[in-house]
Amino acid sequence: MNPLRATRALISGGASGIGLAIAEALASQGVELILASRRQGLLEQEAARLGARYRVRVLPLVLDVSDGDQVRAQHAQARALLGPIDLLVNNSGVGSDYLVQDLPESEWDRVMDTCAKGSFLLTRACLPDMLANRHGTIINIASQAARHGYARASVYCAAKFAVLGFAKALREEVQHQGIRVHTLCPGLVQVPPPACPGDRKPGWLQVEDLAEAVLYTLRQGAHVQLDEIGMTGI
């Protein structure tokens, strides 16, 4: 089995849910972590727990991914403390529940800025080191909403369609420079995870399913380019 193509990862939305499950899986493989979130207390708690459990360096990074100045400054701080990032997981996202005719402009901006703009800003920050080293991986957590339209989720669908389109374009720019770009498109994911297996919802994915998909992707040889990976529960 190929080793992971990662030594140092930045995970947005890394303090809970899908992001935390991915962080745990990577830490178990010895990957150093930068966990980004706006939830400072939880972020620091989970960073300390992962660092102690897996004996890897874990840096908590309080960050609003939609703020370009913050992303630039916090990325520079993380790089100075740990070194260049060779794995970026664009996981930050937020949903919305409105009919189009009732959707406030501010809600459109909030969802688009978190899901789509945040992915762009973090990618732009991490990409120069990856290009210079001709090595790196960018994994975007999109959704089945990046492939299908759902009533009362117009802005979420638009944002995730944007993430998928952005990833496809980025892949064309960097795939011959040692950088891999992948996108996971999960269906419904049970967050927070159930307290016991009997509480699992039928037809829903679990956060560890996405973590395993990330590990699978990173274990592929450098010559392998995976397109977006669709995932649904049964």
Short mmCIF file of C-alpha atoms in Angstrom, two decimals:
data_model
loop_
_atom_site.label_atom_id
_atom_site.label_comp_id
_atom_site.label_asym_id
_atom_site.label_seq_id
_atom_site.Cartn_x
_atom_site.Cartn_y
_atom_site.Cartn_z
CA MET A 1 0.00 0.00 0.00
CA ASN A 2 1.30 3.46 -0.87
CA PRO A 3 2.05 5.81 2.03
CA LEU A 4 -0.02 8.96 2.38
CA ARG A 5 0.95 11.82 0.09
CA ALA A 6 0.87 14.23 3.03
CA THR A 7 2.99 15.30 5.97
CA ARG A 8 1.27 18.53 7.07
CA ALA A 9 -2.43 19.26 6.58
CA LEU A 10 -4.64 22.31 6.97
CA ILE A 11 -8.28 21.41 7.55
CA SER A 12 -10.95 24.09 7.58
CA GLY A 13 -13.95 23.42 9.78
CA GLY A 14 -11.60 21.14 11.67
CA ALA A 15 -12.99 21.47 15.19
CA SER A 16 -15.99 19.19 14.78
CA GLY A 17 -17.98 16.90 12.48
CA ILE A 18 -16.47 15.87 9.16
CA GLY A 19 -13.37 18.02 9.56
CA LEU A 20 -12.53 16.59 12.97
CA ALA A 21 -13.02 13.00 11.72
CA ILE A 22 -10.62 13.68 8.85
CA ALA A 23 -8.15 15.27 11.27
CA GLU A 24 -8.29 12.22 13.54
CA ALA A 25 -7.68 9.84 10.64
CA LEU A 26 -4.71 11.87 9.40
CA ALA A 27 -3.22 12.24 12.89
CA SER A 28 -3.41 8.46 13.31
CA GLN A 29 -1.10 8.23 10.28
CA GLY A 30 1.41 10.71 11.69
CA VAL A 31 0.31 13.76 9.69
CA GLU A 32 0.86 17.11 11.41
CA LEU A 33 -2.29 19.22 11.57
CA ILE A 34 -3.46 22.80 11.36
CA LEU A 35 -7.10 22.91 12.45
CA ALA A 36 -8.97 26.02 11.36
CA SER A 37 -12.31 27.10 12.81
CA ARG A 38 -14.07 30.11 14.28
CA ARG A 39 -14.94 28.12 17.43
CA GLN A 40 -11.90 28.91 19.54
CA GLY A 41 -12.72 26.94 22.70
CA LEU A 42 -13.66 23.73 20.92
CA LEU A 43 -10.78 24.17 18.47
CA GLU A 44 -8.17 24.41 21.22
CA GLN A 45 -9.71 21.49 23.11
CA GLU A 46 -9.66 19.15 20.10
CA ALA A 47 -6.20 20.25 18.99
CA ALA A 48 -4.83 19.43 22.45
CA ARG A 49 -6.61 16.06 22.49
CA LEU A 50 -5.34 14.99 19.07
CA GLY A 51 -1.80 16.13 19.81
CA ALA A 52 -1.69 14.19 23.07
CA ARG A 53 -3.30 11.05 21.66
CA TYR A 54 -1.30 10.72 18.44
CA ARG A 55 1.94 12.49 19.40
CA VAL A 56 1.83 14.82 16.42
CA ARG A 57 2.00 18.59 16.29
CA VAL A 58 -1.47 20.11 16.05
CA LEU A 59 -1.91 23.86 15.66
CA PRO A 60 -5.32 25.44 16.39
CA LEU A 61 -6.00 28.34 14.05
CA VAL A 62 -8.92 30.65 14.78
CA LEU A 63 -10.01 31.68 11.31
CA ASP A 64 -12.91 33.05 9.29
CA VAL A 65 -12.26 31.45 5.90
CA SER A 66 -14.29 34.12 4.11
CA ASP A 67 -11.96 36.93 5.23
CA GLY A 68 -9.07 37.26 2.80
CA ASP A 69 -6.86 39.28 5.16
CA GLN A 70 -7.36 36.74 7.95
CA VAL A 71 -6.60 33.82 5.66
CA ARG A 72 -3.41 35.45 4.42
CA ALA A 73 -2.17 36.37 7.91
CA GLN A 74 -3.12 33.10 9.62
CA HIS A 75 -1.67 30.99 6.84
CA ALA A 76 1.61 32.88 7.18
CA GLN A 77 1.57 32.29 10.94
CA ALA A 78 0.90 28.57 10.53
CA ARG A 79 3.62 28.24 7.91
CA ALA A 80 6.13 29.99 10.16
CA LEU A 81 5.34 27.65 13.06
CA LEU A 82 5.04 24.30 11.27
CA GLY A 83 6.37 24.72 7.74
CA PRO A 84 4.77 24.47 4.28
CA ILE A 85 1.39 22.77 3.98
CA ASP A 86 1.21 19.90 1.49
CA LEU A 87 -2.42 18.91 2.11
CA LEU A 88 -5.37 21.30 2.16
CA VAL A 89 -8.84 20.03 3.04
CA ASN A 90 -11.46 22.62 2.14
CA ASN A 91 -14.22 21.48 4.47
CA SER A 92 -15.85 24.64 5.81
CA GLY A 93 -19.50 24.87 4.85
CA VAL A 94 -22.84 26.11 6.01
CA GLY A 95 -26.36 25.34 4.85
CA SER A 96 -29.51 27.38 4.41
CA ASP A 97 -33.24 26.66 4.25
CA TYR A 98 -35.17 29.21 2.18
CA LEU A 99 -37.36 29.30 -0.88
CA VAL A 100 -35.68 31.41 -3.54
CA GLN A 101 -38.28 34.18 -3.27
CA ASP A 102 -37.62 34.44 0.49
CA LEU A 103 -33.83 34.15 0.43
CA PRO A 104 -32.17 37.27 1.91
CA GLU A 105 -29.17 38.66 0.08
CA SER A 106 -27.19 38.49 3.30
CA GLU A 107 -27.90 34.74 3.54
CA TRP A 108 -26.76 34.23 -0.06
CA ASP A 109 -23.51 36.03 0.75
CA ARG A 110 -22.96 34.08 3.98
CA VAL A 111 -23.27 30.66 2.36
CA MET A 112 -21.38 31.52 -0.82
CA ASP A 113 -18.57 33.21 1.12
CA THR A 114 -18.12 30.26 3.49
CA CYS A 115 -18.34 27.42 0.98
CA ALA A 116 -17.01 28.83 -2.28
CA LYS A 117 -14.99 31.93 -1.47
CA GLY A 118 -13.41 30.23 1.54
CA SER A 119 -12.21 27.34 -0.62
CA PHE A 120 -10.70 29.79 -3.09
CA LEU A 121 -8.95 31.90 -0.43
CA LEU A 122 -7.38 28.93 1.36
CA THR A 123 -6.33 27.35 -1.93
CA ARG A 124 -4.73 30.58 -3.09
CA ALA A 125 -2.81 30.84 0.19
CA CYS A 126 -1.48 27.25 0.13
CA LEU A 127 -0.82 26.89 -3.58
CA PRO A 128 2.48 28.80 -3.95
CA ASP A 129 4.38 26.37 -1.68
CA MET A 130 2.81 23.37 -3.43
CA LEU A 131 3.82 24.74 -6.82
CA ALA A 132 7.32 25.55 -5.64
CA ASN A 133 7.77 22.04 -4.25
CA ARG A 134 5.87 20.37 -7.11
CA HIS A 135 4.01 18.40 -4.48
CA GLY A 136 0.64 18.78 -2.78
CA THR A 137 -2.94 17.68 -2.55
CA ILE A 138 -6.13 19.71 -2.31
CA ILE A 139 -9.29 17.88 -1.23
CA ASN A 140 -12.61 19.71 -1.39
CA ILE A 141 -15.61 18.52 0.57
CA ALA A 142 -18.53 19.33 -1.72
CA SER A 143 -21.88 17.51 -1.65
CA GLN A 144 -24.44 15.70 -3.75
CA ALA A 145 -25.85 19.24 -3.88
CA ALA A 146 -22.94 19.97 -6.24
CA ARG A 147 -24.59 17.59 -8.73
CA HIS A 148 -28.32 17.98 -8.08
CA GLY A 149 -30.73 20.75 -7.24
CA TYR A 150 -32.82 20.58 -4.07
CA ALA A 151 -35.80 22.72 -3.12
CA ARG A 152 -35.14 25.18 -0.29
CA ALA A 153 -31.39 24.76 -0.77
CA SER A 154 -30.73 26.99 -3.77
CA VAL A 155 -27.79 28.92 -2.35
CA TYR A 156 -26.21 25.77 -0.86
CA CYS A 157 -26.51 24.02 -4.24
CA ALA A 158 -25.06 27.08 -5.98
CA ALA A 159 -22.15 27.22 -3.53
CA LYS A 160 -21.33 23.52 -3.85
CA PHE A 161 -21.68 23.62 -7.66
CA ALA A 162 -19.16 26.48 -7.47
CA VAL A 163 -16.75 24.40 -5.35
CA LEU A 164 -16.94 21.54 -7.83
CA GLY A 165 -16.41 23.82 -10.84
CA PHE A 166 -13.54 25.59 -9.12
CA ALA A 167 -11.87 22.26 -8.37
CA LYS A 168 -12.21 21.07 -11.96
CA ALA A 169 -10.64 24.26 -13.30
CA LEU A 170 -7.87 24.19 -10.70
CA ARG A 171 -7.08 20.58 -11.59
CA GLU A 172 -6.50 21.59 -15.22
CA GLU A 173 -4.04 24.26 -14.07
CA VAL A 174 -1.92 22.21 -11.66
CA GLN A 175 -2.23 18.48 -12.37
CA HIS A 176 0.99 18.41 -14.39
CA GLN A 177 2.92 20.24 -11.67
CA GLY A 178 2.80 17.53 -9.02
CA ILE A 179 -0.44 18.66 -7.41
CA ARG A 180 -3.58 16.55 -7.11
CA VAL A 181 -7.04 18.06 -6.73
CA HIS A 182 -9.92 15.87 -5.56
CA THR A 183 -13.51 16.48 -4.53
CA LEU A 184 -15.75 14.35 -2.33
CA CYS A 185 -19.48 14.64 -2.98
CA PRO A 186 -21.26 13.02 -0.04
CA GLY A 187 -24.97 12.69 0.48
CA LEU A 188 -26.50 13.14 3.92
CA VAL A 189 -23.93 12.87 6.73
CA GLN A 190 -24.93 12.28 10.34
CA VAL A 191 -23.43 15.13 12.35
CA PRO A 192 -22.82 14.95 15.23
CA PRO A 193 -21.90 11.26 15.08
CA PRO A 194 -24.22 8.87 16.93
CA ALA A 195 -23.30 7.93 20.49
CA CYS A 196 -23.67 4.22 19.67
CA PRO A 197 -24.05 2.16 16.45
CA GLY A 198 -27.73 1.59 17.12
CA ASP A 199 -28.38 5.32 16.76
CA ARG A 200 -27.12 5.46 13.19
CA LYS A 201 -29.66 6.83 10.73
CA PRO A 202 -30.43 4.48 7.81
CA GLY A 203 -29.36 5.98 4.50
CA TRP A 204 -26.97 8.46 6.09
CA LEU A 205 -23.18 8.46 5.86
CA GLN A 206 -21.02 8.70 8.96
CA VAL A 207 -18.17 11.16 9.39
CA GLU A 208 -15.64 8.31 9.47
CA ASP A 209 -16.79 7.29 5.98
CA LEU A 210 -15.48 10.58 4.62
CA ALA A 211 -12.30 10.26 6.66
CA GLU A 212 -11.67 6.84 5.11
CA ALA A 213 -12.32 8.28 1.65
CA VAL A 214 -9.67 10.94 2.29
CA LEU A 215 -7.14 8.29 3.34
CA TYR A 216 -7.99 6.21 0.27
CA THR A 217 -7.42 9.21 -1.98
CA LEU A 218 -4.08 10.02 -0.36
CA ARG A 219 -2.86 6.44 -0.73
CA GLN A 220 -3.13 6.51 -4.51
CA GLY A 221 0.08 6.73 -6.49
CA ALA A 222 1.26 10.11 -7.73
CA HIS A 223 0.34 9.07 -11.28
CA VAL A 224 -3.32 8.49 -10.32
CA GLN A 225 -5.85 11.30 -10.72
CA LEU A 226 -9.24 10.65 -9.18
CA ASP A 227 -12.18 12.67 -10.39
CA GLU A 228 -14.84 13.69 -7.89
CA ILE A 229 -15.97 10.83 -5.66
CA GLY A 230 -19.70 10.47 -5.09
CA MET A 231 -20.78 8.94 -1.78
CA THR A 232 -24.25 8.05 -0.49
CA GLY A 233 -25.51 5.99 2.42
CA ILE A 234 -27.74 2.95 2.14
#
